Amino acid sequence: MILREFLYVDTEKVRAMLAQLDGGVAEETRDTSSTEKKNTIGPRSMAQHLQVTGTETYTQKSLGDAIFPTLEEALESEGLLRDISEEVAELSEWTSGNLQNIAPPGSLVRITAQGSLFDSRYSASVFAAFASAAIGLQGLGVDLGPVVKSPAGKGKSGHQSARPAKRNVEVDRQLEDSIPDFTGPGGVDADSLRSIIRMARGIFAPGLHINLSPVDSGEVMIGSRLQEGRQYLDTEADILFARYGTEPQEWTLVGSVGSYGPEDTTMPDLNFVHPGGSVNRGAFADGINSLMKHLGGMGFIDLPQYPGFSLIPFAVYRSIPRNSSTLALREQ
């Protein structure tokens, strides 16, 4: 028996897949039993007294939390789900193109590998907290090391007041705007941290990502973005990172292969205008997609990078290890 600790379950996808396999999703089971006793007093021609006694038992078992293990077992029994944990750990499988033959886009796969969580929103909140703490310490007279002068217009000291919020918060405010002006230890200042957050929200769209690094050299990444509002992913980012940390650990992802990072990411020729001045709509769309492919190959936007791929997740979980000493005692 595998006991899973779920980080994420896309219940809508799981139910839809189960419905296709089994013609429906069992939400509950009911066991009902009853007994009935009738006593008739007096002749048939006269009024009769009918006494009915009975007992009924009702048992209801919710199957909501078991739908993903049910789907996982059903997919395996039908030969639709393949565990490729061993294949993705070999760099040669990636560079030879063999992995794309084993698991082409759309394939249902299970991967267990070292991975870590990333969320640019959490990074911004951490940097903002660090800046606030540095400003507080400086206000108390604590020497944090050499003070680097802030750029013009940022204030005269290392403990400036926070940047005023922009008027149109919904439209204009970005993650980096939560970091107040400051200068900290080693010359770290607000501008450098804001630049890091700008990069983070460009390379990884704001939201919770899980990045698997199955190859020891770290040359391959399997990326998966976890959609908010799904089962188990119902807590704030800072709580998730407080629970699971930022260090890599073993995760299991089950889902469908989205797309592989393209090997050819040359800069496209954006020539989509006819001599008469009209626009070739197809060429325009292809050119913009090729430009995004080029930027994705450079790692600048949130697209899979060669030779890795993206995974559309059904579930993400950790397997709870068994206590080996307890098992040894049970076997004696």
XYZ file of N, CA, C and O in Angstrom, residues 125-277:
612
model
N 7.888 38.599 -1.414
C 7.519 38.827 -0.012
C 8.711 38.611 0.916
O 8.865 39.320 1.908
N 9.583 37.642 0.587
C 10.783 37.410 1.392
C 11.723 38.599 1.300
O 12.268 39.076 2.306
N 11.938 39.111 0.096
C 12.823 40.266 -0.077
C 12.253 41.499 0.625
O 12.999 42.295 1.205
N 10.927 41.664 0.562
C 10.306 42.791 1.251
C 10.478 42.667 2.768
O 10.728 43.660 3.463
N 10.360 41.448 3.281
C 10.553 41.233 4.715
C 12.003 41.503 5.124
O 12.269 42.092 6.181
N 12.949 41.078 4.269
C 14.358 41.337 4.537
C 14.634 42.840 4.565
O 15.332 43.352 5.448
N 14.071 43.574 3.601
C 14.260 45.020 3.564
C 13.673 45.685 4.799
O 14.286 46.581 5.397
N 12.490 45.238 5.203
C 11.850 45.811 6.391
C 12.685 45.561 7.642
O 12.858 46.456 8.479
N 13.235 44.338 7.753
C 14.070 44.027 8.915
C 15.349 44.869 8.922
O 15.793 45.365 9.972
N 15.958 45.057 7.733
C 17.176 45.862 7.647
C 16.906 47.308 8.034
O 17.689 47.931 8.772
N 15.777 47.838 7.564
C 15.411 49.212 7.922
C 15.181 49.321 9.429
O 15.603 50.286 10.079
N 14.523 48.311 10.013
C 14.282 48.326 11.455
C 15.567 48.283 12.258
O 15.723 49.012 13.249
N 16.510 47.431 11.846
C 17.785 47.343 12.553
C 18.572 48.637 12.450
O 19.167 49.100 13.431
N 18.583 49.238 11.268
C 19.272 50.509 11.107
C 18.629 51.594 11.959
O 19.319 52.450 12.519
N 17.312 51.548 12.085
C 16.621 52.513 12.925
C 16.969 52.381 14.393
O 16.889 53.356 15.154
N 17.361 51.166 14.778
C 17.776 50.930 16.164
C 19.268 51.177 16.370
O 19.792 50.924 17.456
N 19.934 51.640 15.331
C 21.349 51.950 15.452
C 22.281 50.791 15.225
O 23.476 50.874 15.536
N 21.770 49.672 14.661
C 22.617 48.513 14.402
C 23.402 48.749 13.122
O 22.834 49.123 12.093
N 24.721 48.536 13.184
C 25.583 48.732 12.022
C 25.541 47.480 11.151
O 25.958 46.405 11.571
N 25.028 47.611 9.936
C 24.921 46.481 9.015
C 26.068 46.448 8.015
O 26.021 45.714 7.038
N 27.106 47.236 8.266
C 28.247 47.236 7.355
C 28.287 48.500 6.535
O 27.501 49.441 6.769
N 29.166 48.556 5.563
C 29.305 49.755 4.744
C 27.992 50.115 4.060
O 27.306 49.258 3.514
N 27.647 51.381 4.111
C 26.417 51.858 3.497
C 26.712 52.355 2.100
O 27.616 53.171 1.894
N 25.979 51.840 1.141
C 26.132 52.262 -0.246
C 25.099 53.330 -0.538
O 23.924 53.182 -0.213
N 25.534 54.416 -1.137
C 24.620 55.508 -1.419
C 23.548 55.058 -2.403
O 23.835 54.387 -3.380
N 22.331 55.470 -2.116
C 21.225 55.146 -3.016
C 21.259 56.068 -4.218
O 21.801 57.176 -4.150
N 20.694 55.642 -5.340
C 20.640 56.515 -6.512
C 19.875 57.793 -6.212
O 19.102 57.866 -5.251
N 20.104 58.798 -7.033
C 19.438 60.086 -6.832
C 17.936 59.904 -6.807
O 17.364 59.174 -7.603
N 17.327 60.626 -5.868
C 15.877 60.566 -5.753
C 15.392 59.482 -4.822
O 14.217 59.371 -4.568
N 16.292 58.669 -4.264
C 15.883 57.583 -3.396
C 15.987 57.954 -1.923
O 15.662 57.162 -1.059
N 16.534 59.127 -1.616
C 16.662 59.498 -0.207
C 18.107 59.675 0.154
O 19.018 59.390 -0.615
N 18.372 60.148 1.374
C 19.720 60.482 1.796
C 20.355 59.432 2.690
O 21.557 59.466 2.915
N 19.622 58.546 3.254
C 20.192 57.593 4.202
C 19.815 56.182 3.814
O 19.044 55.963 2.891
N 20.361 55.226 4.581
C 20.110 53.831 4.288
C 18.809 53.320 4.850
O 18.498 52.157 4.729
N 18.036 54.174 5.543
C 16.753 53.698 6.093
C 15.626 54.625 5.623
O 14.898 55.212 6.400
N 15.517 54.709 4.312
C 14.500 55.559 3.730
C 13.117 54.981 3.976
O 12.957 53.802 4.244
N 12.136 55.837 3.817
C 10.758 55.374 3.955
C 10.380 54.550 2.739
O 10.997 54.644 1.688
N 9.362 53.746 2.906
C 8.926 52.865 1.831
C 8.403 53.671 0.643
O 7.921 54.794 0.797
N 8.500 53.091 -0.522
C 8.001 53.759 -1.715
C 6.490 53.911 -1.615
O 5.782 52.985 -1.214
N 5.967 55.082 -1.954
C 4.509 55.235 -1.898
C 3.840 54.338 -2.923
O 4.325 54.175 -4.035
N 2.736 53.761 -2.524
C 2.014 52.871 -3.432
C 1.432 53.663 -4.595
O 1.034 54.814 -4.448
N 1.397 53.035 -5.744
C 0.818 53.694 -6.902
C -0.693 53.770 -6.737
O -1.305 52.942 -6.071
N -1.284 54.755 -7.395
C -2.711 54.990 -7.206
C -3.553 53.823 -7.726
O -4.437 53.337 -7.059
N -3.260 53.399 -8.915
C -4.041 52.306 -9.500
C -3.354 50.989 -9.164
O -2.575 50.458 -9.926
N -3.663 50.451 -7.977
C -2.967 49.260 -7.486
C -3.237 48.062 -8.373
O -2.344 47.281 -8.676
N -4.488 47.901 -8.814
C -4.858 46.708 -9.562
C -4.124 46.631 -10.895
O -3.770 45.560 -11.361
N -3.863 47.797 -11.529
C -3.291 47.796 -12.863
C -1.776 47.919 -12.825
O -1.061 47.196 -13.510
N -1.259 48.831 -11.998
C 0.138 49.228 -12.093
C 1.063 48.534 -11.108
O 2.258 48.440 -11.349
N 0.571 48.083 -10.003
C 1.446 47.558 -8.960
C 2.028 46.213 -9.377
O 1.323 45.317 -9.814
N 3.336 46.069 -9.228
C 4.021 44.837 -9.547
C 4.614 44.240 -8.275
O 4.644 44.891 -7.224
N 5.077 42.992 -8.371
C 5.602 42.312 -7.195
C 6.763 43.077 -6.575
O 6.877 43.169 -5.348
N 7.632 43.639 -7.417
C 8.826 44.311 -6.892
C 8.499 45.588 -6.135
O 9.323 46.092 -5.367
N 7.289 46.144 -6.343
C 6.935 47.385 -5.673
C 6.741 47.213 -4.168
O 6.658 48.201 -3.438
N 6.657 45.973 -3.709
C 6.499 45.747 -2.266
C 7.814 45.888 -1.507
O 7.816 45.898 -0.280
N 8.933 45.998 -2.226
C 10.243 46.107 -1.574
C 10.546 47.577 -1.320
O 10.693 48.363 -2.269
N 10.657 48.012 -0.062
C 10.933 49.429 0.231
C 12.389 49.781 -0.037
O 13.247 48.902 -0.135
N 12.649 51.063 -0.186
C 14.014 51.535 -0.393
C 14.858 51.256 0.843
O 14.439 51.533 1.976
N 16.040 50.699 0.656
C 16.945 50.426 1.763
C 18.318 50.093 1.216
O 18.479 49.829 0.015
N 19.313 50.112 2.078
C 20.633 49.552 1.777
C 20.981 48.633 2.929
O 20.824 49.002 4.102
N 21.423 47.437 2.593
C 21.660 46.435 3.622
C 23.086 45.959 3.656
O 23.987 46.582 3.076
N 23.320 44.840 4.327
C 24.674 44.307 4.451
C 25.298 44.003 3.096
O 24.623 43.516 2.184
N 26.593 44.302 2.963
C 27.307 43.984 1.734
C 26.896 44.810 0.539
O 27.183 44.454 -0.599
N 26.199 45.915 0.782
C 25.797 46.772 -0.319
C 24.529 46.348 -1.014
O 24.169 46.906 -2.051
N 23.821 45.341 -0.488
C 22.543 44.931 -1.078
C 21.546 46.064 -0.907
O 21.395 46.606 0.195
N 20.886 46.421 -1.976
C 19.895 47.490 -1.870
C 18.603 47.095 -2.574
O 18.495 46.024 -3.175
N 17.627 48.006 -2.490
C 16.300 47.709 -3.022
C 16.326 47.509 -4.533
O 15.634 46.639 -5.068
N 17.126 48.316 -5.235
C 17.133 48.222 -6.694
C 17.602 46.854 -7.176
O 17.056 46.301 -8.132
N 18.633 46.297 -6.529
C 19.125 44.984 -6.956
C 18.088 43.899 -6.702
O 17.881 43.010 -7.542
N 17.393 43.955 -5.561
C 16.371 42.948 -5.271
C 15.164 43.108 -6.181
O 14.564 42.117 -6.610
N 14.813 44.354 -6.501
C 13.703 44.561 -7.425
C 14.035 44.002 -8.806
O 13.165 43.448 -9.498
N 15.280 44.144 -9.219
C 15.689 43.611 -10.518
C 15.577 42.091 -10.549
O 15.165 41.499 -11.551
N 15.937 41.448 -9.435
C 15.818 39.989 -9.358
C 14.360 39.561 -9.486
O 14.035 38.594 -10.186
N 13.462 40.286 -8.814
C 12.041 39.933 -8.867
C 11.481 40.177 -10.262
O 10.643 39.413 -10.757
N 11.951 41.237 -10.941
C 11.504 41.454 -12.327
C 11.891 40.270 -13.202
O 11.107 39.818 -14.045
N 13.107 39.781 -13.012
C 13.530 38.596 -13.761
C 12.684 37.383 -13.392
O 12.253 36.618 -14.259
N 12.410 37.217 -12.099
C 11.675 36.034 -11.630
C 10.278 35.973 -12.212
O 9.827 34.910 -12.666
N 9.586 37.105 -12.245
C 8.206 37.067 -12.755
C 8.153 36.994 -14.269
O 7.102 36.694 -14.842
N 9.279 37.281 -14.939
C 9.336 37.095 -16.380
C 9.668 35.668 -16.756
O 9.047 35.081 -17.646
N 10.644 35.081 -16.047
C 11.076 33.715 -16.356
C 10.063 32.692 -15.862
O 9.797 31.686 -16.530
N 9.475 32.947 -14.687
C 8.424 32.079 -14.150
C 7.204 32.942 -13.865
O 7.245 33.776 -12.947
N 6.143 32.762 -14.629
C 4.922 33.536 -14.408
C 4.479 33.398 -12.959
O 4.569 32.305 -12.379
N 4.027 34.492 -12.318
C 3.630 34.414 -10.906
C 2.647 33.283 -10.647
O 1.643 33.132 -11.331
N 2.936 32.477 -9.670
C 2.165 31.286 -9.335
C 3.113 30.220 -8.830
O 4.336 30.381 -8.886
N 2.565 29.134 -8.333
C 3.391 28.067 -7.769
C 3.841 27.108 -8.867
O 3.029 26.545 -9.586
N 5.149 26.951 -8.980
C 5.752 26.027 -9.937
C 6.478 24.930 -9.166
O 7.033 25.177 -8.089
N 6.490 23.736 -9.744
C 7.352 22.680 -9.233
C 8.277 22.282 -10.369
O 7.826 21.990 -11.483
N 9.567 22.330 -10.097
C 10.586 22.069 -11.108
C 11.368 20.816 -10.727
O 12.035 20.787 -9.695
N 11.266 19.788 -11.567
C 12.000 18.548 -11.335
C 13.341 18.596 -12.052
O 13.422 19.031 -13.205
N 14.380 18.148 -11.373
C 15.720 18.051 -11.962
C 16.179 16.606 -11.855
O 16.905 16.237 -10.934
N 15.740 15.754 -12.798
C 16.016 14.316 -12.678
C 17.459 13.933 -12.981
O 17.919 12.890 -12.536
N 18.176 14.760 -13.750
C 19.552 14.456 -14.135
C 20.493 15.116 -13.131
O 20.333 16.293 -12.804
N 21.476 14.349 -12.656
C 22.374 14.853 -11.610
C 23.097 16.123 -12.010
O 23.381 16.982 -11.169
N 23.422 16.268 -13.289
C 24.162 17.445 -13.742
C 23.321 18.715 -13.720
O 23.857 19.819 -13.827
N 22.021 18.568 -13.562
C 21.145 19.730 -13.536
C 20.895 20.347 -14.894
O 20.385 21.469 -14.990
N 21.203 19.647 -15.971
C 21.059 20.191 -17.316
C 19.648 20.060 -17.863
O 19.361 20.573 -18.955
N 18.783 19.368 -17.151
C 17.416 19.143 -17.640
C 16.433 19.572 -16.561
O 16.636 19.293 -15.370
N 15.363 20.260 -16.993
C 14.308 20.629 -16.058
C 12.951 20.229 -16.630
O 12.662 20.492 -17.806
N 12.153 19.585 -15.790
C 10.761 19.291 -16.119
C 9.916 20.261 -15.315
O 9.925 20.225 -14.079
N 9.223 21.149 -16.001
C 8.471 22.196 -15.317
C 6.987 21.925 -15.305
O 6.426 21.408 -16.268
N 6.357 22.295 -14.188
C 4.914 22.122 -14.067
C 4.368 23.250 -13.205
O 4.854 23.480 -12.095
N 3.397 23.955 -13.729
C 2.749 25.021 -12.961
C 1.455 24.485 -12.364
O 0.631 23.898 -13.073
N 1.279 24.691 -11.072
C 0.123 24.158 -10.359
C -0.980 25.208 -10.330
O -0.781 26.308 -9.827
N -2.117 24.844 -10.870
C -3.225 25.783 -10.994
C -3.900 25.992 -9.652
O -4.232 25.036 -8.941
N -4.125 27.233 -9.306
C -4.745 27.536 -8.018
C -6.219 27.171 -8.034
O -6.860 27.125 -9.079
N -6.748 26.917 -6.851
C -8.150 26.561 -6.717
C -8.422 25.083 -6.820
O -9.567 24.653 -6.765
N -7.384 24.274 -6.976
C -7.559 22.836 -7.035
C -7.379 22.242 -5.646
O -6.883 22.883 -4.723
N -7.773 20.980 -5.492
C -7.763 20.344 -4.182
C -6.352 20.282 -3.611
O -5.389 20.031 -4.319
N -6.263 20.537 -2.314
C -5.037 20.511 -1.512
C -4.164 21.749 -1.718
O -3.399 22.100 -0.842
N -4.266 22.422 -2.850
C -3.483 23.636 -3.067
C -4.332 24.819 -2.600
O -4.716 25.684 -3.371
N -4.653 24.833 -1.316
C -5.592 25.807 -0.790
C -4.967 26.671 0.296
O -5.668 27.249 1.120
N -3.661 26.762 0.314
C -2.994 27.543 1.337
C -2.094 28.574 0.682
O -1.751 28.466 -0.506
N -1.705 29.594 1.419
C -0.901 30.668 0.860
C 0.528 30.202 0.606
O 1.021 29.257 1.223
N 1.202 30.932 -0.305
C 2.541 30.530 -0.722
C 3.510 30.496 0.450
O 4.330 29.575 0.563
N 3.434 31.487 1.351
C 4.399 31.506 2.457
C 4.210 30.319 3.386
O 5.181 29.811 3.960
N 2.966 29.823 3.506
C 2.729 28.645 4.343
C 3.280 27.402 3.655
O 3.891 26.537 4.292
N 3.099 27.304 2.336
C 3.634 26.157 1.600
C 5.151 26.078 1.732
O 5.717 25.012 1.973
N 5.823 27.215 1.582
C 7.281 27.207 1.671
C 7.745 26.998 3.098
O 8.809 26.417 3.327
N 6.970 27.461 4.068
C 7.317 27.183 5.460
C 7.226 25.695 5.759
O 7.986 25.156 6.569
N 6.306 25.018 5.093
C 6.135 23.574 5.302
C 7.171 22.751 4.546
O 7.757 21.818 5.087
N 7.370 23.087 3.274
C 8.192 22.241 2.415
C 9.576 22.803 2.131
O 10.435 22.080 1.620
N 9.812 24.083 2.440
C 11.129 24.662 2.238
C 11.446 24.905 0.769
O 10.606 24.724 -0.119
N 12.678 25.317 0.527
C 13.131 25.607 -0.826
C 14.143 24.578 -1.336
O 14.527 24.625 -2.508
N 14.576 23.678 -0.481
C 15.561 22.684 -0.892
C 14.901 21.581 -1.726
O 13.728 21.236 -1.510
N 15.634 21.004 -2.684
C 15.072 19.891 -3.468
C 14.755 18.691 -2.586
O 15.469 18.407 -1.624
N 13.696 18.017 -2.909
C 13.321 16.773 -2.254
C 12.578 15.918 -3.265
O 12.260 16.374 -4.359
N 12.308 14.683 -2.916
C 11.699 13.760 -3.877
C 10.196 13.986 -3.964
O 9.477 13.909 -2.970
N 9.750 14.267 -5.180
C 8.328 14.437 -5.470
C 7.919 13.471 -6.579
O 8.744 13.079 -7.405
N 6.640 13.139 -6.592
C 6.074 12.341 -7.677
C 5.020 13.169 -8.388
O 4.102 13.696 -7.750
N 5.174 13.304 -9.700
C 4.208 14.011 -10.537
C 3.543 13.011 -11.475
O 4.215 12.182 -12.084
N 2.236 13.114 -11.578
C 1.476 12.317 -12.531
C 0.691 13.286 -13.405
O -0.006 14.172 -12.892
N 0.837 13.140 -14.712
C 0.123 14.033 -15.611
C 0.430 13.710 -17.055
O 0.949 12.634 -17.374
N 0.114 14.645 -17.922
C 0.355 14.454 -19.353
C 1.469 15.379 -19.817
O 1.587 16.516 -19.351
N 2.280 14.869 -20.730
C 3.380 15.659 -21.282
C 2.794 16.797 -22.114
O 1.992 16.568 -23.026
N 3.196 18.029 -21.777
C 2.685 19.187 -22.503
C 3.429 19.399 -23.811
O 2.911 19.121 -24.891
N 4.664 19.869 -23.733
C 5.473 20.075 -24.932
C 6.942 20.047 -24.550
O 7.317 20.354 -23.411
N 7.752 19.680 -25.495
C 9.203 19.663 -25.308
C 9.791 20.999 -25.736
O 9.275 21.651 -26.671
N 10.870 21.382 -25.080
C 11.576 22.573 -25.497
C 12.232 22.349 -26.849
O 12.917 21.345 -27.042
N 12.033 23.248 -27.821
C 12.587 23.043 -29.157
C 14.107 23.214 -29.168
O 14.658 24.061 -28.471
N 14.763 22.381 -29.972
C 16.220 22.471 -30.078
C 16.622 23.651 -30.952
O 17.619 24.328 -30.684
N 15.861 23.918 -31.991
C 16.161 25.030 -32.885
C 15.437 26.277 -32.390
O 14.207 26.372 -32.468
N 16.190 27.228 -31.881
C 15.591 28.459 -31.362
C 16.232 29.681 -32.024
O 16.452 30.709 -31.378
N 16.536 29.571 -33.296
C 17.146 30.690 -34.005
C 16.150 31.846 -34.130
O 14.930 31.649 -34.156
N 16.688 33.039 -34.220
C 15.850 34.240 -34.346
C 15.089 34.197 -35.662
O 15.684 34.043 -36.739
N 13.755 34.328 -35.625
C 12.979 34.218 -36.869
C 13.068 35.483 -37.720
O 13.407 36.565 -37.235
N 12.742 35.316 -38.969
C 12.635 36.445 -39.888
C 11.196 36.930 -39.861
O 10.301 36.286 -40.406
N 10.967 38.060 -39.212
C 9.608 38.567 -39.041
C 9.179 39.344 -40.282
O 8.971 40.562 -40.266
N 9.008 38.615 -41.356
C 8.597 39.215 -42.613
C 7.187 38.733 -42.933
O 6.988 37.653 -43.493
N 6.190 39.512 -42.568
C 4.805 39.089 -42.734
C 3.972 40.135 -43.483
O 2.745 40.066 -43.502
N 4.624 41.107 -44.118
C 3.900 42.144 -44.857
C 4.090 41.920 -46.352
O 5.221 41.796 -46.844
N 2.986 41.850 -47.093
C 3.040 41.704 -48.546
C 3.508 43.012 -49.196
O 3.398 44.095 -48.600
N 4.020 42.926 -50.420
C 4.466 44.147 -51.106
C 3.394 45.225 -51.188
O 3.689 46.415 -51.160
N 2.151 44.837 -51.278
C 1.083 45.822 -51.360
C 0.725 46.458 -50.031
O -0.141 47.339 -49.969
N 1.334 46.018 -48.947
C 1.058 46.591 -47.627
C 0.113 45.775 -46.783
O -0.105 46.097 -45.609
